[in-house]
Short mmCIF file of C-alpha atoms in Angstrom, two decimals:
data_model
loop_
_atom_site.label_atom_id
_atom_site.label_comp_id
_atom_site.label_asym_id
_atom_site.label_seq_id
_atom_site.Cartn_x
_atom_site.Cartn_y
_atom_site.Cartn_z
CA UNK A 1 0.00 0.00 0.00
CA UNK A 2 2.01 3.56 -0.87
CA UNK A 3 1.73 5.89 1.44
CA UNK A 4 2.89 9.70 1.98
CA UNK A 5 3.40 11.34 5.26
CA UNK A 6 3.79 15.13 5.66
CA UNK A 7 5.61 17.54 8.65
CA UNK A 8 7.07 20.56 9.15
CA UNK A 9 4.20 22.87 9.02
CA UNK A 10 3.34 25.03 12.00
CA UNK A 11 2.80 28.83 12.74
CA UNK A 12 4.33 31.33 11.38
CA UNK A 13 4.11 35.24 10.90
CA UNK A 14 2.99 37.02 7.70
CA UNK A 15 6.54 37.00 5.15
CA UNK A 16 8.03 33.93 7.49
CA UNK A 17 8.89 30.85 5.87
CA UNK A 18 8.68 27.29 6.89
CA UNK A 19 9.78 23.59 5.35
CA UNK A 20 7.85 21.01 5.03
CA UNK A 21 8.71 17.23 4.63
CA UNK A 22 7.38 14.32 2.90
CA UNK A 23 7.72 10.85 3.16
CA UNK A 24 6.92 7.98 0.58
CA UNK A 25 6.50 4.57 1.21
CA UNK A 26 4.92 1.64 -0.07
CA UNK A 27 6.54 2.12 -3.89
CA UNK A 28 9.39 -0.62 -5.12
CA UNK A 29 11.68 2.05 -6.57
CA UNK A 30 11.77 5.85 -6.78
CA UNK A 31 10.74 6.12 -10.61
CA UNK A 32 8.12 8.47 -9.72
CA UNK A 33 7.00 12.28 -9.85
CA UNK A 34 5.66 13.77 -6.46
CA UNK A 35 2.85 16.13 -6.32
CA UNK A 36 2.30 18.72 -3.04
CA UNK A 37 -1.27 20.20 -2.80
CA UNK A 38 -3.23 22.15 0.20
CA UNK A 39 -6.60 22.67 0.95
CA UNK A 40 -7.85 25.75 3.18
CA UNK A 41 -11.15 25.35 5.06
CA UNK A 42 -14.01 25.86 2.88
CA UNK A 43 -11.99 25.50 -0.39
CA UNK A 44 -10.92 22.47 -3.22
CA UNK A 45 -8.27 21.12 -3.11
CA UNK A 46 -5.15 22.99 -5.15
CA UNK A 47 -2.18 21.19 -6.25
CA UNK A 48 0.67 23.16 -6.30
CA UNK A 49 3.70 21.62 -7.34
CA UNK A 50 5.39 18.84 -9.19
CA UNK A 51 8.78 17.87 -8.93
CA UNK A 52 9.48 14.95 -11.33
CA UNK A 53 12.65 12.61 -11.29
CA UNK A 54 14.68 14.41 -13.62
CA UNK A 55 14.68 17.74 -11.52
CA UNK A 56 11.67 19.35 -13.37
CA UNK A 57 8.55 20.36 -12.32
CA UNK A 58 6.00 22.84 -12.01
CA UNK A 59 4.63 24.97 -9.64
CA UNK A 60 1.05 27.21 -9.40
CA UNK A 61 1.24 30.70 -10.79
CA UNK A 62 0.10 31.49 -6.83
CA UNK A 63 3.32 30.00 -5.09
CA UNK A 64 5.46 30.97 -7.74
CA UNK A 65 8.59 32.59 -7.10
CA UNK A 66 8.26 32.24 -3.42
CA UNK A 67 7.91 28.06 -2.83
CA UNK A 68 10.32 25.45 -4.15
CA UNK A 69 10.58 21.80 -4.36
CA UNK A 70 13.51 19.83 -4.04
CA UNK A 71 13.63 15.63 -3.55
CA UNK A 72 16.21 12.98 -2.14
CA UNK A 73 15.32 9.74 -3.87
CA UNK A 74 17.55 7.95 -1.76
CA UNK A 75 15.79 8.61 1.33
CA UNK A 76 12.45 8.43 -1.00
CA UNK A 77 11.75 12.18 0.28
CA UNK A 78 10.67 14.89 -0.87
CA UNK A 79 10.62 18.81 0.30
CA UNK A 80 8.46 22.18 -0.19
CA UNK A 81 10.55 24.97 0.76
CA UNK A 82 7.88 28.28 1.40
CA UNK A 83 9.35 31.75 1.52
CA UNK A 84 7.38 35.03 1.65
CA UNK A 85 4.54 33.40 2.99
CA UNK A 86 0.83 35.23 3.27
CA UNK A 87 -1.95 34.73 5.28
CA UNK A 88 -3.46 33.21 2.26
CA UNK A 89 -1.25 30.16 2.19
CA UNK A 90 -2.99 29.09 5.06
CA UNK A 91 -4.54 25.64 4.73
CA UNK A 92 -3.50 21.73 5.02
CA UNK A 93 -1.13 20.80 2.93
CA UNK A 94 -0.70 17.70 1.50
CA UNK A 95 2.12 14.97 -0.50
CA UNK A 96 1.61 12.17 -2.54
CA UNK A 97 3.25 10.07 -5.14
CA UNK A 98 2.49 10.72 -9.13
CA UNK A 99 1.27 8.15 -11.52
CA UNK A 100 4.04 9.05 -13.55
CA UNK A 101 7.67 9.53 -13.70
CA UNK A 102 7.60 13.17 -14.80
CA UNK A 103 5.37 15.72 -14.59
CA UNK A 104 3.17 16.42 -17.39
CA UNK A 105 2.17 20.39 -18.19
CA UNK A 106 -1.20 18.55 -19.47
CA UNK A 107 -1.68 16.76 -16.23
CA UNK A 108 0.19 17.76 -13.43
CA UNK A 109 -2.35 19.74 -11.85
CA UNK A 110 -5.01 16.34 -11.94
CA UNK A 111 -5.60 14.67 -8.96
CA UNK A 112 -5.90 11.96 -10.68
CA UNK A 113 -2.27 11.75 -11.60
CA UNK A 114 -1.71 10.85 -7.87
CA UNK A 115 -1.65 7.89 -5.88
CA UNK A 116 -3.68 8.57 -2.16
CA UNK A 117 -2.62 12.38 -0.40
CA UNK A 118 -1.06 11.86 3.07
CA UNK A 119 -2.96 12.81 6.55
CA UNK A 120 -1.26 16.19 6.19
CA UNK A 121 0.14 19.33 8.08
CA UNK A 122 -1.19 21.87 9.05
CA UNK A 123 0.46 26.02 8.22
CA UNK A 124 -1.28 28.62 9.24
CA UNK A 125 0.27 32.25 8.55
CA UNK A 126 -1.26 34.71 10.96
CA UNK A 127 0.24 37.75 13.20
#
């Protein structure tokens, strides 16, 4: 059964930043994309990010410029770095494993292209 487990979110101030972790298991090899996504109270889910095996990836127009995604396939991890955060980042956020190898700019925002989201972890940006 593949699973993902998230940490590393928290409280932090408006412009703060914070790192959060994820861990896969449950896959035979590392062959595969990973996807982050969040969803804020009240709201759909929004996947923002794809980090493929090569080193590509995408991320949402939103997070742009201020998040990043970086992986270490031999620990089967993966990380979302968030910089110049806002109170509207607030939400669960949430990792999982892609269907695929890379991420595809037809796809990658799908949920479909992911195996099951993790429990998550919680940011909330806030004075």
């Amino acid at each position: 059964q593949v699973q993902a487990m998230e940490s590393g979110g928290g409280l932090v101030q408006p412009g703060g930043s914070l790192r959060l972790s994820c861990s896969v298991s449950g896959l035979d090899s590392v062959v595969y994309a990973v996807g982050w996504s969040r969803q804020a109270p009240g709201k759909e889910r929004e996947i923002i990010a794809c980090k493929d095996i090569d080193g590509g990836g995408y991320l949402h127009y939103s997070v742009r410029g201020r998040f990043t995604i970086s992986r270490d396939n031999a620990k089967n991890a993966a990380y979302l770095e968030m910089n110049a955060l806002k109170p509207e980042d607030t939400a669960m956020y949430y990792c999982a494993p892609s269907e695929f190898q890379e991420c595809h700019s037809h796809n990658w925002f799908r949920e479909v292209s992911y195996h099951s989201w993790g429990q998550g972890t919680q940011v909330t940006v806030s004075e």
